[in-house]
Amino acid sequence: VQLQASGGGLVQAGESLRLSCAVSGRSFSSYILGWFRQASGKEREFVAAISWNGGNTHYADSVKGRFTISRDNAKNTVHLQMNSLKPEDTAVYYCAAAGPRFILDWINYEGPKSYAYWGQGTLVTVSS
């Protein structure tokens, strides 16, 4: 399974950005997909995760109500819609996959070690 994240860039506070992650490999629809981020000098942190069928999602408290994770199993992609961006959202954003056939609520979806496959990251910079 290979992941390729895209869509990062420089925006002003309050604006929106949509990240995408293209996933190649077999059985895309059987993987949990997640987004993590890592700010300069900080540890990688959980942002959002979505179950294999898209019916279950979880968010970090810091992004709840502003970010939305979605997936398109027909196109092997996962998206992260980010609204009302804040300077503290500035980070490199990574998409990741866990599975196959894991159950979202049965794993530590907030822990990077639960995800075996990672994309290369895309930089999001939010200016004040």
PDB file of C-alpha atoms in Angstrom:
ATOM      1  CA  VAL A   1       0.000   0.000   0.000  1.00  0.00           C
ATOM      2  CA  GLN A   2       1.418   3.378  -1.031  1.00  0.00           C
ATOM      3  CA  LEU A   3       0.039   6.780  -0.095  1.00  0.00           C
ATOM      4  CA  GLN A   4       0.613  10.141  -1.751  1.00  0.00           C
ATOM      5  CA  ALA A   5      -0.614  13.267   0.016  1.00  0.00           C
ATOM      6  CA  SER A   6      -1.220  16.565  -1.741  1.00  0.00           C
ATOM      7  CA  GLY A   7      -3.030  19.863  -1.384  1.00  0.00           C
ATOM      8  CA  GLY A   8      -0.919  21.677   1.166  1.00  0.00           C
ATOM      9  CA  GLY A   9      -0.035  25.324   0.836  1.00  0.00           C
ATOM     10  CA  LEU A  10       0.047  28.764   2.411  1.00  0.00           C
ATOM     11  CA  VAL A  11      -3.254  30.276   3.539  1.00  0.00           C
ATOM     12  CA  GLN A  12      -4.373  33.015   5.877  1.00  0.00           C
ATOM     13  CA  ALA A  13      -6.136  32.393   9.156  1.00  0.00           C
ATOM     14  CA  GLY A  14      -9.833  31.735   8.654  1.00  0.00           C
ATOM     15  CA  GLU A  15      -9.407  30.300   5.171  1.00  0.00           C
ATOM     16  CA  SER A  16      -9.930  26.724   4.015  1.00  0.00           C
ATOM     17  CA  LEU A  17      -7.801  24.053   2.441  1.00  0.00           C
ATOM     18  CA  ARG A  18      -8.530  20.536   1.210  1.00  0.00           C
ATOM     19  CA  LEU A  19      -5.929  17.841   1.461  1.00  0.00           C
ATOM     20  CA  SER A  20      -6.085  14.687  -0.621  1.00  0.00           C
ATOM     21  CA  CYS A  21      -4.336  11.356  -0.332  1.00  0.00           C
ATOM     22  CA  ALA A  22      -4.189   8.918  -3.209  1.00  0.00           C
ATOM     23  CA  VAL A  23      -3.786   5.313  -2.125  1.00  0.00           C
ATOM     24  CA  SER A  24      -2.498   2.572  -4.376  1.00  0.00           C
ATOM     25  CA  GLY A  25      -2.563  -1.119  -3.701  1.00  0.00           C
ATOM     26  CA  ARG A  26      -5.099  -3.824  -3.229  1.00  0.00           C
ATOM     27  CA  SER A  27      -8.140  -3.753  -1.000  1.00  0.00           C
ATOM     28  CA  PHE A  28      -8.182   0.020  -0.421  1.00  0.00           C
ATOM     29  CA  SER A  29     -11.693  -0.206   0.945  1.00  0.00           C
ATOM     30  CA  SER A  30     -10.598  -2.521   3.764  1.00  0.00           C
ATOM     31  CA  TYR A  31      -8.142  -0.060   5.342  1.00  0.00           C
ATOM     32  CA  ILE A  32      -8.702   2.483   8.061  1.00  0.00           C
ATOM     33  CA  LEU A  33      -7.321   5.818   6.910  1.00  0.00           C
ATOM     34  CA  GLY A  34      -6.024   8.564   9.108  1.00  0.00           C
ATOM     35  CA  TRP A  35      -4.489  12.012   9.016  1.00  0.00           C
ATOM     36  CA  PHE A  36      -1.719  13.084  11.354  1.00  0.00           C
ATOM     37  CA  ARG A  37       0.302  16.257  11.570  1.00  0.00           C
ATOM     38  CA  GLN A  38       3.669  17.272  12.882  1.00  0.00           C
ATOM     39  CA  ALA A  39       4.591  20.838  13.670  1.00  0.00           C
ATOM     40  CA  SER A  40       8.202  21.928  13.807  1.00  0.00           C
ATOM     41  CA  GLY A  41       9.831  20.705  17.003  1.00  0.00           C
ATOM     42  CA  LYS A  42       6.790  18.728  18.102  1.00  0.00           C
ATOM     43  CA  GLU A  43       5.722  15.111  18.023  1.00  0.00           C
ATOM     44  CA  ARG A  44       3.406  13.743  15.380  1.00  0.00           C
ATOM     45  CA  GLU A  45      -0.205  14.043  16.503  1.00  0.00           C
ATOM     46  CA  PHE A  46      -3.505  12.537  15.471  1.00  0.00           C
ATOM     47  CA  VAL A  47      -5.923  14.665  13.464  1.00  0.00           C
ATOM     48  CA  ALA A  48      -8.687  12.422  12.115  1.00  0.00           C
ATOM     49  CA  ALA A  49      -9.498   8.844  11.159  1.00  0.00           C
ATOM     50  CA  ILE A  50     -12.174   7.137   9.104  1.00  0.00           C
ATOM     51  CA  SER A  51     -13.360   3.536   9.024  1.00  0.00           C
ATOM     52  CA  TRP A  52     -13.096   1.325   5.958  1.00  0.00           C
ATOM     53  CA  ASN A  53     -16.654   2.073   4.835  1.00  0.00           C
ATOM     54  CA  GLY A  54     -16.665   5.745   5.860  1.00  0.00           C
ATOM     55  CA  GLY A  55     -19.404   5.202   8.396  1.00  0.00           C
ATOM     56  CA  ASN A  56     -17.327   6.010  11.455  1.00  0.00           C
ATOM     57  CA  THR A  57     -15.005   8.949  12.017  1.00  0.00           C
ATOM     58  CA  HIS A  58     -12.980  10.371  14.881  1.00  0.00           C
ATOM     59  CA  TYR A  59     -11.320  13.738  15.312  1.00  0.00           C
ATOM     60  CA  ALA A  60      -8.828  15.351  17.620  1.00  0.00           C
ATOM     61  CA  ASP A  61     -10.515  17.867  19.925  1.00  0.00           C
ATOM     62  CA  SER A  62      -8.413  20.655  18.439  1.00  0.00           C
ATOM     63  CA  VAL A  63      -9.960  20.210  14.976  1.00  0.00           C
ATOM     64  CA  LYS A  64     -13.444  18.972  15.796  1.00  0.00           C
ATOM     65  CA  GLY A  65     -16.079  21.076  14.066  1.00  0.00           C
ATOM     66  CA  ARG A  66     -13.537  22.588  11.648  1.00  0.00           C
ATOM     67  CA  PHE A  67     -12.059  19.579   9.823  1.00  0.00           C
ATOM     68  CA  THR A  68     -13.883  16.806   7.975  1.00  0.00           C
ATOM     69  CA  ILE A  69     -12.376  13.534   6.825  1.00  0.00           C
ATOM     70  CA  SER A  70     -13.971  11.645   3.946  1.00  0.00           C
ATOM     71  CA  ARG A  71     -13.075   8.848   1.580  1.00  0.00           C
ATOM     72  CA  ASP A  72     -13.997   7.776  -1.921  1.00  0.00           C
ATOM     73  CA  ASN A  73     -13.481   4.036  -2.199  1.00  0.00           C
ATOM     74  CA  ALA A  74     -14.206   4.119  -5.928  1.00  0.00           C
ATOM     75  CA  LYS A  75     -11.292   6.513  -6.479  1.00  0.00           C
ATOM     76  CA  ASN A  76      -8.980   5.188  -3.750  1.00  0.00           C
ATOM     77  CA  THR A  77      -8.681   8.594  -2.143  1.00  0.00           C
ATOM     78  CA  VAL A  78      -9.145  10.130   1.264  1.00  0.00           C
ATOM     79  CA  HIS A  79      -9.665  13.827   1.858  1.00  0.00           C
ATOM     80  CA  LEU A  80      -9.297  16.224   4.748  1.00  0.00           C
ATOM     81  CA  GLN A  81     -11.390  19.375   4.403  1.00  0.00           C
ATOM     82  CA  MET A  82      -9.952  22.018   6.706  1.00  0.00           C
ATOM     83  CA  ASN A  83     -12.037  25.104   7.442  1.00  0.00           C
ATOM     84  CA  SER A  84     -11.465  28.078   9.718  1.00  0.00           C
ATOM     85  CA  LEU A  85      -7.762  27.407   9.753  1.00  0.00           C
ATOM     86  CA  LYS A  86      -5.661  28.793  12.575  1.00  0.00           C
ATOM     87  CA  PRO A  87      -1.936  29.518  12.774  1.00  0.00           C
ATOM     88  CA  GLU A  88      -1.610  26.609  15.214  1.00  0.00           C
ATOM     89  CA  ASP A  89      -2.752  24.264  12.419  1.00  0.00           C
ATOM     90  CA  THR A  90       0.566  24.891  10.685  1.00  0.00           C
ATOM     91  CA  ALA A  91       2.314  21.550  10.254  1.00  0.00           C
ATOM     92  CA  VAL A  92       3.284  18.827   7.841  1.00  0.00           C
ATOM     93  CA  TYR A  93       0.203  16.672   7.331  1.00  0.00           C
ATOM     94  CA  TYR A  94       0.530  12.942   6.753  1.00  0.00           C
ATOM     95  CA  CYS A  95      -2.007  10.394   5.601  1.00  0.00           C
ATOM     96  CA  ALA A  96      -1.727   6.860   6.902  1.00  0.00           C
ATOM     97  CA  ALA A  97      -3.410   3.479   6.527  1.00  0.00           C
ATOM     98  CA  ALA A  98      -4.121   0.766   9.073  1.00  0.00           C
ATOM     99  CA  GLY A  99      -5.281  -2.708   8.249  1.00  0.00           C
ATOM    100  CA  PRO A 100      -6.496  -4.519   6.335  1.00  0.00           C
ATOM    101  CA  ARG A 101      -9.841  -5.246   7.947  1.00  0.00           C
ATOM    102  CA  PHE A 102      -9.179  -3.478  11.232  1.00  0.00           C
ATOM    103  CA  ILE A 103     -12.147  -2.104  13.135  1.00  0.00           C
ATOM    104  CA  LEU A 104     -11.712   1.590  13.879  1.00  0.00           C
ATOM    105  CA  ASP A 105     -13.012   1.496  17.445  1.00  0.00           C
ATOM    106  CA  TRP A 106     -10.959  -1.614  18.256  1.00  0.00           C
ATOM    107  CA  ILE A 107      -7.580  -0.024  17.619  1.00  0.00           C
ATOM    108  CA  ASN A 108      -5.720   2.916  19.104  1.00  0.00           C
ATOM    109  CA  TYR A 109      -6.576   5.126  16.123  1.00  0.00           C
ATOM    110  CA  GLU A 110      -4.835   8.101  17.748  1.00  0.00           C
ATOM    111  CA  GLY A 111      -1.533   6.269  17.929  1.00  0.00           C
ATOM    112  CA  PRO A 112       0.853   6.460  14.959  1.00  0.00           C
ATOM    113  CA  LYS A 113       2.064   2.935  15.659  1.00  0.00           C
ATOM    114  CA  SER A 114      -1.365   1.572  14.693  1.00  0.00           C
ATOM    115  CA  TYR A 115      -0.736   2.616  11.094  1.00  0.00           C
ATOM    116  CA  ALA A 116       1.649   0.528   9.016  1.00  0.00           C
ATOM    117  CA  TYR A 117       1.593   2.651   5.873  1.00  0.00           C
ATOM    118  CA  TRP A 118       2.425   6.350   5.537  1.00  0.00           C
ATOM    119  CA  GLY A 119       2.498   8.991   2.865  1.00  0.00           C
ATOM    120  CA  GLN A 120       5.292  11.520   2.462  1.00  0.00           C
ATOM    121  CA  GLY A 121       3.498  14.509   3.988  1.00  0.00           C
ATOM    122  CA  THR A 122       2.294  17.848   2.678  1.00  0.00           C
ATOM    123  CA  LEU A 123       3.042  21.194   4.320  1.00  0.00           C
ATOM    124  CA  VAL A 124       0.236  23.441   5.502  1.00  0.00           C
ATOM    125  CA  THR A 125       1.167  26.944   6.620  1.00  0.00           C
ATOM    126  CA  VAL A 126      -1.429  29.254   8.122  1.00  0.00           C
ATOM    127  CA  SER A 127      -0.447  32.891   8.522  1.00  0.00           C
ATOM    128  CA  SER A 128      -2.063  35.200  11.036  1.00  0.00           C
TER     129      SER A 128
END
